[in-house]
Short mmCIF file of C-alpha atoms in Angstrom, two decimals:
data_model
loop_
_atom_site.label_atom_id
_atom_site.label_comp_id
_atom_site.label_asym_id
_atom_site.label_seq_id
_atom_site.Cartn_x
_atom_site.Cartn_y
_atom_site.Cartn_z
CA UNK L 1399 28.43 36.97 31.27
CA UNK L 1400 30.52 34.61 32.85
CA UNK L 1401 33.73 37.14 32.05
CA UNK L 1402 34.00 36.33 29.17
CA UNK L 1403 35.03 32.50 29.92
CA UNK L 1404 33.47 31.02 27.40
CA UNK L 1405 34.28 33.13 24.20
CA UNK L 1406 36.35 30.94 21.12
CA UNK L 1407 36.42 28.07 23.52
CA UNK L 1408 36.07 24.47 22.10
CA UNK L 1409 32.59 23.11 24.05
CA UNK L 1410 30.81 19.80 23.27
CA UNK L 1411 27.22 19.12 24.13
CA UNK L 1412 25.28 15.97 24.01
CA UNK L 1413 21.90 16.00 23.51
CA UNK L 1414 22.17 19.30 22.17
CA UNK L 1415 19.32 18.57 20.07
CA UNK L 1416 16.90 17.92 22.98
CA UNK L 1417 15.00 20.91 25.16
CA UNK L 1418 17.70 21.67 27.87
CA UNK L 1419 20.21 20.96 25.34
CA UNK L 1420 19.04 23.49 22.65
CA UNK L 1421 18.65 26.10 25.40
CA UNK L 1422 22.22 25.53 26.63
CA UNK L 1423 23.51 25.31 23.17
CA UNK L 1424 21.67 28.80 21.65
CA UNK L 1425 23.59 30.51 25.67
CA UNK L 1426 26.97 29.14 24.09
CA UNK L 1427 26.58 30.39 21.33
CA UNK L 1428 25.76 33.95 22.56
CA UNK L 1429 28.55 33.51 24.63
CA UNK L 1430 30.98 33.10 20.84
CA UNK L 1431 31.61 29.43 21.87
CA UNK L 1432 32.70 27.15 19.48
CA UNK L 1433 30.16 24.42 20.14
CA UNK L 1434 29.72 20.87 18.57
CA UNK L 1435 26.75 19.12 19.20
CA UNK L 1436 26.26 15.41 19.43
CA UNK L 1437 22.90 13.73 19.52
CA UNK L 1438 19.89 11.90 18.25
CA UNK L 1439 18.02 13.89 15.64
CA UNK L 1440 15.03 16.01 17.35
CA UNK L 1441 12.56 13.66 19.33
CA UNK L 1442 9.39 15.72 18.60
CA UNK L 1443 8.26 17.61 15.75
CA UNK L 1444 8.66 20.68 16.02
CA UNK L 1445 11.50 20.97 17.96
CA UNK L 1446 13.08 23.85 19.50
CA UNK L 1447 16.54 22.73 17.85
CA UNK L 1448 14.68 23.17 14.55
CA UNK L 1449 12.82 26.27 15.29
CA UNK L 1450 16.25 28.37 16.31
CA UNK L 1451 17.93 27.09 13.27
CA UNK L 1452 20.71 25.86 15.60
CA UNK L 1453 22.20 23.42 13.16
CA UNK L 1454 23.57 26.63 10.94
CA UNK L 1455 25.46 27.87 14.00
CA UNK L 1456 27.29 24.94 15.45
CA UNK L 1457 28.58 21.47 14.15
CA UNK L 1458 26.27 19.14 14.48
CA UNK L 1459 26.55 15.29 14.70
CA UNK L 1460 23.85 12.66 14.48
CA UNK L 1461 24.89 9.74 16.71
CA UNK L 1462 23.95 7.31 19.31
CA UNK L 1463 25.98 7.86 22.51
CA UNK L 1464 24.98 3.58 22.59
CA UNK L 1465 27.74 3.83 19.96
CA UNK L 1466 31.04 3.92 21.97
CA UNK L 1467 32.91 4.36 18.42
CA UNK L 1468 30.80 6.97 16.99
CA UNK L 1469 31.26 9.18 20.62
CA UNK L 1470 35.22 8.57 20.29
CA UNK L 1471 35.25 9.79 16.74
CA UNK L 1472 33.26 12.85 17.50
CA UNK L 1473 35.32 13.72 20.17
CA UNK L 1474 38.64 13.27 18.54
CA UNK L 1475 37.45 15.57 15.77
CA UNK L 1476 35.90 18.10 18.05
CA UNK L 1477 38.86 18.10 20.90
CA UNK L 1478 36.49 19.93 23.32
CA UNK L 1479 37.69 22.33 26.42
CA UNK L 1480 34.63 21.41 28.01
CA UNK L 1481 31.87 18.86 28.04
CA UNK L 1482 28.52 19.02 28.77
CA UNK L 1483 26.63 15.64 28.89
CA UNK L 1484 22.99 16.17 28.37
CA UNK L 1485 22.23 13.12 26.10
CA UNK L 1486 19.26 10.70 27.97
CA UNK L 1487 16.14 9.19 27.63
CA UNK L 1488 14.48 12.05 30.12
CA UNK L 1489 10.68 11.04 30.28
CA UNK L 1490 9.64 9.02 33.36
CA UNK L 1491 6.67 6.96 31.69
CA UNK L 1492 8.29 6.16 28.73
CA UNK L 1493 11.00 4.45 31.47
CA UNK L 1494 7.96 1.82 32.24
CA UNK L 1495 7.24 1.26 28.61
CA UNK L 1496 10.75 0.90 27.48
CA UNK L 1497 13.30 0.09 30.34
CA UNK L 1498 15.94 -1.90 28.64
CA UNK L 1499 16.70 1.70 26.06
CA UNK L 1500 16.40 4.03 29.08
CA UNK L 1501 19.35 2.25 31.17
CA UNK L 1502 21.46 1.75 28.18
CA UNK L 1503 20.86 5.29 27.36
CA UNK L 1504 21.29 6.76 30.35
CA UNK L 1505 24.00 4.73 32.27
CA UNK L 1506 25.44 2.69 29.36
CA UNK L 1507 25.74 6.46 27.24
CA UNK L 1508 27.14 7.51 29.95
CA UNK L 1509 30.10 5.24 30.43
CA UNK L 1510 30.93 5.77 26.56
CA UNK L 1511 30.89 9.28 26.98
CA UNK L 1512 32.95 9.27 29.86
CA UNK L 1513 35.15 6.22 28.39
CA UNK L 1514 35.89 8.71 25.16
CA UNK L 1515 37.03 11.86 27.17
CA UNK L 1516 39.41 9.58 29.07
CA UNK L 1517 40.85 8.98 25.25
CA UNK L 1518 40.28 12.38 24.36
CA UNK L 1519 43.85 14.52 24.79
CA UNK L 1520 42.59 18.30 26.62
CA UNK L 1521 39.19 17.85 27.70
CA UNK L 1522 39.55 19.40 31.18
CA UNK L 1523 36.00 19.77 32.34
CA UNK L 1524 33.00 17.96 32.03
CA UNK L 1525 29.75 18.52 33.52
CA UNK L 1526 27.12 15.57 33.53
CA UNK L 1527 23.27 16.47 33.64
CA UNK L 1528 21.34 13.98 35.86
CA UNK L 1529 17.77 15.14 37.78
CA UNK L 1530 16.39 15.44 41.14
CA UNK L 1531 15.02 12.07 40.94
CA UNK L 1532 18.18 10.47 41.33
CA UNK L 1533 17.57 10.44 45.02
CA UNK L 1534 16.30 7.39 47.12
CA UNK L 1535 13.11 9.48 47.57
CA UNK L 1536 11.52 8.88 51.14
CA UNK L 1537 8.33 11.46 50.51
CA UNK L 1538 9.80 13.71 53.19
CA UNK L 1539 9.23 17.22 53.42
CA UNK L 1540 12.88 18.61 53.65
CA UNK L 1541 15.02 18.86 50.35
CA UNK L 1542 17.60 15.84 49.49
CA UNK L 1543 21.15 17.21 49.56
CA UNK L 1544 23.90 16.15 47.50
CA UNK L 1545 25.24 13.44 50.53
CA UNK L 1546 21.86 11.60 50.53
CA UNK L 1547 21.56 8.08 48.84
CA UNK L 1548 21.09 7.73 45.18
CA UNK L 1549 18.11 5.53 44.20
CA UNK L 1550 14.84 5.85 42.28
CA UNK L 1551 11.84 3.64 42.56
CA UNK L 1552 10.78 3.98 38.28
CA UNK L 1553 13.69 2.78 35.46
CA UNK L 1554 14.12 6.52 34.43
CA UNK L 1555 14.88 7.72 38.32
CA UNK L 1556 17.04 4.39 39.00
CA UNK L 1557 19.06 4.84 36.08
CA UNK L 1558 19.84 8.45 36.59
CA UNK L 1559 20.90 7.12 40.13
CA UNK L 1560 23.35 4.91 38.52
CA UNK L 1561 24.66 6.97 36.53
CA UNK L 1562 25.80 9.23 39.44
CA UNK L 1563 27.65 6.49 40.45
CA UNK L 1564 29.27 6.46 37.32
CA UNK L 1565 30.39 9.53 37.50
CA UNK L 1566 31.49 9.36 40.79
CA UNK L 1567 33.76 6.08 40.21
CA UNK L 1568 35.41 7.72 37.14
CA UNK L 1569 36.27 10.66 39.12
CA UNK L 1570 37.76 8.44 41.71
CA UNK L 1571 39.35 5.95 39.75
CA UNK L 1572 40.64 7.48 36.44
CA UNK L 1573 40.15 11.69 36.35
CA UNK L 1574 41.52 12.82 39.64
CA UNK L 1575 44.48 11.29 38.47
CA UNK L 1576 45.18 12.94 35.20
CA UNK L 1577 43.73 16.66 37.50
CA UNK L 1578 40.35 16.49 34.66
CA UNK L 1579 37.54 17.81 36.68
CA UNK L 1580 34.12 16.16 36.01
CA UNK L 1581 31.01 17.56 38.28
CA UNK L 1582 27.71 16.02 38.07
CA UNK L 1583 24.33 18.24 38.37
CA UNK L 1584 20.88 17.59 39.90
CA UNK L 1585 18.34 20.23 38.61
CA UNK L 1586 14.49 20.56 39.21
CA UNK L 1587 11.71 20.31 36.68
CA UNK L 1588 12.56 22.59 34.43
CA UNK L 1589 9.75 24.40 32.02
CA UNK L 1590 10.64 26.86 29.44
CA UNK L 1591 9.56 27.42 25.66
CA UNK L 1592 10.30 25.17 23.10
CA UNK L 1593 9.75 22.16 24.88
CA UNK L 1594 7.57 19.47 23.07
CA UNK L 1595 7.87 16.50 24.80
CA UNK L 1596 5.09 14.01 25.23
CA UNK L 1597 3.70 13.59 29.29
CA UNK L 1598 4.86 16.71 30.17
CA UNK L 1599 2.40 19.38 31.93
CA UNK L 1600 3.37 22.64 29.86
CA UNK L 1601 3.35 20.69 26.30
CA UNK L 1602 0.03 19.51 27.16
CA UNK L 1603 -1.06 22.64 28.42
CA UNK L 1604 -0.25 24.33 24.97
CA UNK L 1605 -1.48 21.70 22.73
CA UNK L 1606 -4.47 21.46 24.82
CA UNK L 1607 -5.50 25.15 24.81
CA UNK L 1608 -4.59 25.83 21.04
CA UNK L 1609 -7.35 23.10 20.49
CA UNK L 1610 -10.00 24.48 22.81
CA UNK L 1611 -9.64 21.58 25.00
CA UNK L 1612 -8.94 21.42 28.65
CA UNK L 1613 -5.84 20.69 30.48
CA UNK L 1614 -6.22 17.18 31.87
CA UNK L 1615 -4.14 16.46 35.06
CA UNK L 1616 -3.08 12.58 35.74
CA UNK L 1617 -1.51 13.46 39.73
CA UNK L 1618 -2.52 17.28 40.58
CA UNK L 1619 -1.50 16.76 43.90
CA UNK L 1620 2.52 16.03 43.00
CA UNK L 1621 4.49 18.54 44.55
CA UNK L 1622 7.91 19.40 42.54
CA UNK L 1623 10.74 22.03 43.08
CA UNK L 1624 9.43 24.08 39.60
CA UNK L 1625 12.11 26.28 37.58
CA UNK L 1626 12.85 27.95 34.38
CA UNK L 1627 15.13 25.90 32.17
CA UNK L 1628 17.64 28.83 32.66
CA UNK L 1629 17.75 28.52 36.07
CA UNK L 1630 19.89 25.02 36.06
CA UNK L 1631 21.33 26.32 32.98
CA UNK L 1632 23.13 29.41 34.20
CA UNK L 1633 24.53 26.57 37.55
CA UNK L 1634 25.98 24.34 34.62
CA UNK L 1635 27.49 27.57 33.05
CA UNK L 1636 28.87 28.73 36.30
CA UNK L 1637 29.93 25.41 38.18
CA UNK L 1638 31.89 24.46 34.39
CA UNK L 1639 33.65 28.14 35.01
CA UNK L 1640 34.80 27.45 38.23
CA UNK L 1641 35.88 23.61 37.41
CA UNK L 1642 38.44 25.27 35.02
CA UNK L 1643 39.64 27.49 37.44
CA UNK L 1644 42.82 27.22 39.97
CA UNK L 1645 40.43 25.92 42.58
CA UNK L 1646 39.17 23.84 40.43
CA UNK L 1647 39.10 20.28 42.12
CA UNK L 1648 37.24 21.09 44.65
CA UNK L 1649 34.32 21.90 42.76
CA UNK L 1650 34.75 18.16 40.97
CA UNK L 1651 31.39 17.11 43.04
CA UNK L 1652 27.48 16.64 42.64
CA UNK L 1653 25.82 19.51 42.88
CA UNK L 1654 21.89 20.16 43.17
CA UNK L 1655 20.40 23.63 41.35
CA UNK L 1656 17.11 23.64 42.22
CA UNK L 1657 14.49 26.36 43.01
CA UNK L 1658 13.23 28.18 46.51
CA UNK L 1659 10.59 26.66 48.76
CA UNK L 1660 8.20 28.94 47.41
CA UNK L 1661 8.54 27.51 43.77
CA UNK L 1662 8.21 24.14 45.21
CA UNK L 1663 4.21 23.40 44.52
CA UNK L 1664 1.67 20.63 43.61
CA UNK L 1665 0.58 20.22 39.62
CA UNK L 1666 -2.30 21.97 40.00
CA UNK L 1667 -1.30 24.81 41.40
CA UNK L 1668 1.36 24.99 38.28
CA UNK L 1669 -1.86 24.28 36.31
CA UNK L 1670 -3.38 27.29 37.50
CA UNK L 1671 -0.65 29.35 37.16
CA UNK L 1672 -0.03 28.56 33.34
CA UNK L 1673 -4.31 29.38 32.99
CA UNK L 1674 -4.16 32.66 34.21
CA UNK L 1675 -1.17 33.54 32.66
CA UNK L 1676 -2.47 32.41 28.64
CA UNK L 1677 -5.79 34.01 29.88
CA UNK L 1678 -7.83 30.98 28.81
CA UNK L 1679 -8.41 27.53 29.58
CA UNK L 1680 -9.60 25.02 32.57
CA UNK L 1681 -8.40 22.57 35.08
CA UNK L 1682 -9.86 19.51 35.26
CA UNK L 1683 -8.82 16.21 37.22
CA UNK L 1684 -8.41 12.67 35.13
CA UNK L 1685 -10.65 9.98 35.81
CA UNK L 1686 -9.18 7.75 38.44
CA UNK L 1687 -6.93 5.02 36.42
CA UNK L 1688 -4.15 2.73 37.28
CA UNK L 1689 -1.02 5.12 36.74
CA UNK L 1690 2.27 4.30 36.87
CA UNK L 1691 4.41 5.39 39.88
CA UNK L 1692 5.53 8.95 39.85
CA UNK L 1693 6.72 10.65 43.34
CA UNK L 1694 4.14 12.53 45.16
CA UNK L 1695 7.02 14.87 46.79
CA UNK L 1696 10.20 15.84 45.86
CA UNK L 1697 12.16 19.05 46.70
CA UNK L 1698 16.04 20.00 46.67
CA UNK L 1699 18.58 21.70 49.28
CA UNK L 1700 20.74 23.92 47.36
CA UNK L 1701 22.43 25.55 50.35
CA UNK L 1702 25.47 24.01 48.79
CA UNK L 1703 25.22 25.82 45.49
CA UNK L 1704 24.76 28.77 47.54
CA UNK L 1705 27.27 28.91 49.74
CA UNK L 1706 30.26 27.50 47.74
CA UNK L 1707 29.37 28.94 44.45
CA UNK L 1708 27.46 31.52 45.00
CA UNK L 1709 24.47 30.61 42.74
CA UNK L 1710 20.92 31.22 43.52
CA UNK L 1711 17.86 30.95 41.00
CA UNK L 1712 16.47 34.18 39.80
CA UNK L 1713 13.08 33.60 38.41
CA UNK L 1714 10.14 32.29 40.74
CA UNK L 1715 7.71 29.55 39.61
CA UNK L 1716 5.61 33.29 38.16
CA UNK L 1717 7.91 34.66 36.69
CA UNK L 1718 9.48 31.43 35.26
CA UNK L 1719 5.45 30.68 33.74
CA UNK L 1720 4.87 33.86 32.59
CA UNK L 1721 8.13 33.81 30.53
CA UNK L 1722 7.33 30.31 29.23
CA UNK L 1723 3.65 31.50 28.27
CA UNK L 1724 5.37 34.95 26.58
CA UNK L 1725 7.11 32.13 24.39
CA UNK L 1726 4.91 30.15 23.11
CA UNK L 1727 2.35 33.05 22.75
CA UNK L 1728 5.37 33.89 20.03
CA UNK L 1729 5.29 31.09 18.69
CA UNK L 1730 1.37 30.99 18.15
CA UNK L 1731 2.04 34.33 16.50
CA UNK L 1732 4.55 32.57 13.99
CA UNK L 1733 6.57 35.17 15.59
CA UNK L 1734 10.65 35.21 15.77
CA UNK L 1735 11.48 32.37 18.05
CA UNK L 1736 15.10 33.14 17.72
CA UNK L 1737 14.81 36.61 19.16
CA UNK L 1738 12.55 35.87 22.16
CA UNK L 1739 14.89 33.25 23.29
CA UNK L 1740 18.25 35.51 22.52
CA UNK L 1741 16.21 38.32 24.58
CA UNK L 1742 14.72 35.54 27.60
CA UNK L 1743 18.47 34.74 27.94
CA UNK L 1744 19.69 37.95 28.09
CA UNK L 1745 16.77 39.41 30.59
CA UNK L 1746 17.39 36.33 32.71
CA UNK L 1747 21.21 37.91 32.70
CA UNK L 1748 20.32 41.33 33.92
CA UNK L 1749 18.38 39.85 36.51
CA UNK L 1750 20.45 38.05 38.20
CA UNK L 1751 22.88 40.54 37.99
CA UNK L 1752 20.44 42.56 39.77
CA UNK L 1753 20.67 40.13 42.57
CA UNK L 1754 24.66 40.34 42.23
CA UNK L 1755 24.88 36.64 41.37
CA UNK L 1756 28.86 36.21 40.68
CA UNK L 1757 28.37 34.94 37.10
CA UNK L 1758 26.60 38.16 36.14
CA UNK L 1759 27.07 40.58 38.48
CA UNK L 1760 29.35 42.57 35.61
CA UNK L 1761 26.60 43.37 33.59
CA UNK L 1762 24.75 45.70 36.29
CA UNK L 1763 27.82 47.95 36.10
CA UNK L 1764 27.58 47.67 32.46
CA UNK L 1765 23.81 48.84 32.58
#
């Protein structure tokens, strides 16, 4: 995959302990990258960090990336190729409850990350992780593209806005200069195994049907551009790639990796999908209670992704639930965690080298 880019190179990922981060981090490894991790310990028990083992094939680091010293010091030991910044405080309700921590995580973090690769001699590529919420979102029915305004109406959307602007001043001001490329990337709602976190539909979904209760939904009717977590994954992977290459620059942007119209659906109809896939459970609708804000639409353009780097998502909203539900059917089974994930990853590969994505189109010949 990937041509081989990534073997024995030097890659740091923050919040490698988190979901996305774990996922990303077990696909570097595959990949024989030399990756250091830097992060929190695991926010939920269990955790999917935990549950691969990850810690026993990587160097891990417990720190803050509040702590502008601790980030320098890890990256001076690590002297990372490549970056990925993953590290934030990701849940949109705990943004109301705790608003101060989610800004200083996610823009303040940020700017220390970004602060210690500009002290860091050879980083030469760094991709930052924001969301799809980072858009001024006007409820309208077309996808936001990478040119439209940066806002967010909750803490957690407003300061993943900021922090594109972050990103987007250090390019200008301080890495075009010295020709490091830093790219900034805007996925969908990702689902996938191994995720835990609290408020989110597929971790209450499990939890809910291994104890015979019903899935409760708080907004049914919220649309959102649905993918597997390997879907953004596999654009990091590839837009990194092509950062490093001769072309390089031109690819220091924001880019959105989101899925097709027909992945883009309300809760419920996600709901539904994740009940007939387990093969047991029920929908039912919350009791009408003051809830805090969430978007009622949101979708993505990725024609840019498309046409420039030739990535397009692989698995539909099915495909992408059935694999999750495969997962943590494992999982139930006390089954090998490790090996599903490997094999997810690598039947995700085939795939889209079935569809002759550029990043995989190799391994079809290989077949």
């Amino acid at each position: 995959m990937f041509d081989g880019f990534y073997k024995g190179r030097r890659i740091l990922v923050t919040g490698h302990t988190g979901f996305k981060g774990s996922w990303l981090s077990q696909w570097l490894i595959q990949l024989g990258a030399e990756v250091t991790g830097l992060a929190l310990p695991p926010a939920t028990t269990p955790s999917l960090f935990a549950e691969l083992g990850l810690e026993r094939f990587l160097t891990h680091h417990t720190a803050d990336v509040r702590n502008a010293g601790a980030i320098a010091s890890v990256l001076s030991t690590a002297r990372p190729e490549i970056v990925f910044h993953l590290a934030a405080q990701p849940l949109v309700r705990e943004s109301y409850r705790d608003p101060k921590s989610t800004f200083d995580i996610n823009v303040g973090g940020t700017v220390n990350v970004l602060e210690a690769i500009r002290g860091t001699p050879g980083v030469a590529v760094c991709v930052v992780v924001t969301t799809d919420k980072c858009y001024e979102n006007r409820e309208w029915p077309w996808g936001y593209r990478e040119i439209d305004p940066m806002g967010g109406h909750d803490p957690y959307s407003a300061s993943k806005g900021a922090a594109e602007l972050v990103v987007a001043s250090y390019r200008r001001s301080f890495f075009a200069k010295n020709g490091l490329r830093i790219a900034s990337a805007r996925a969908g709602n990702v689902i996938g195994g191994g995720d835990w976190a609290k408020d989110r539909i597929v971790t209450d979904f499990i939890r809910r049907i291994g104890a015979g209760g019903d899935l409760e939904l708080r907004n049914p009717k919220a649309t959102r551009p649905w993918q597997h977590v390997l879907e953004p994954l596999s654009g990091y992977l590839h837009l990194a790639r092509m950062l490093a290459s001769d072309q390089g620059a031109r690819f220091a942007e924001a880019w959105n990796f989101g899925p097709d119209d027909e992945s883009v659906i309300p809760v419920e109809a996600l709901a539904r999908l994740l009940v007939k896939a387990w093969g047991a459970g029920r929908v039912i609708t919350a009791a009408a209670s003051h809830q805090p804000h969430e978007a009622g639409l949101l979708k993505l353009d990725c024609s840019k992704a498309a046409h420039e780097l030739g990535w397009r998502g692989v698995w539909g909203v099915a495909q992408a639930v059935n694999q999750t539900v495969s997962w943590y059917r494992q999982h139930a089974e006390s089954g090998d965690l490790a090996e599903i994930t490997s094999r997810q990853i690598s039947m995700y590969a085939r795939d889209a080298a079935a569809r002759g994505l550029p990043w995989a189109d190799h391994l079809e010949a290989k077949a």
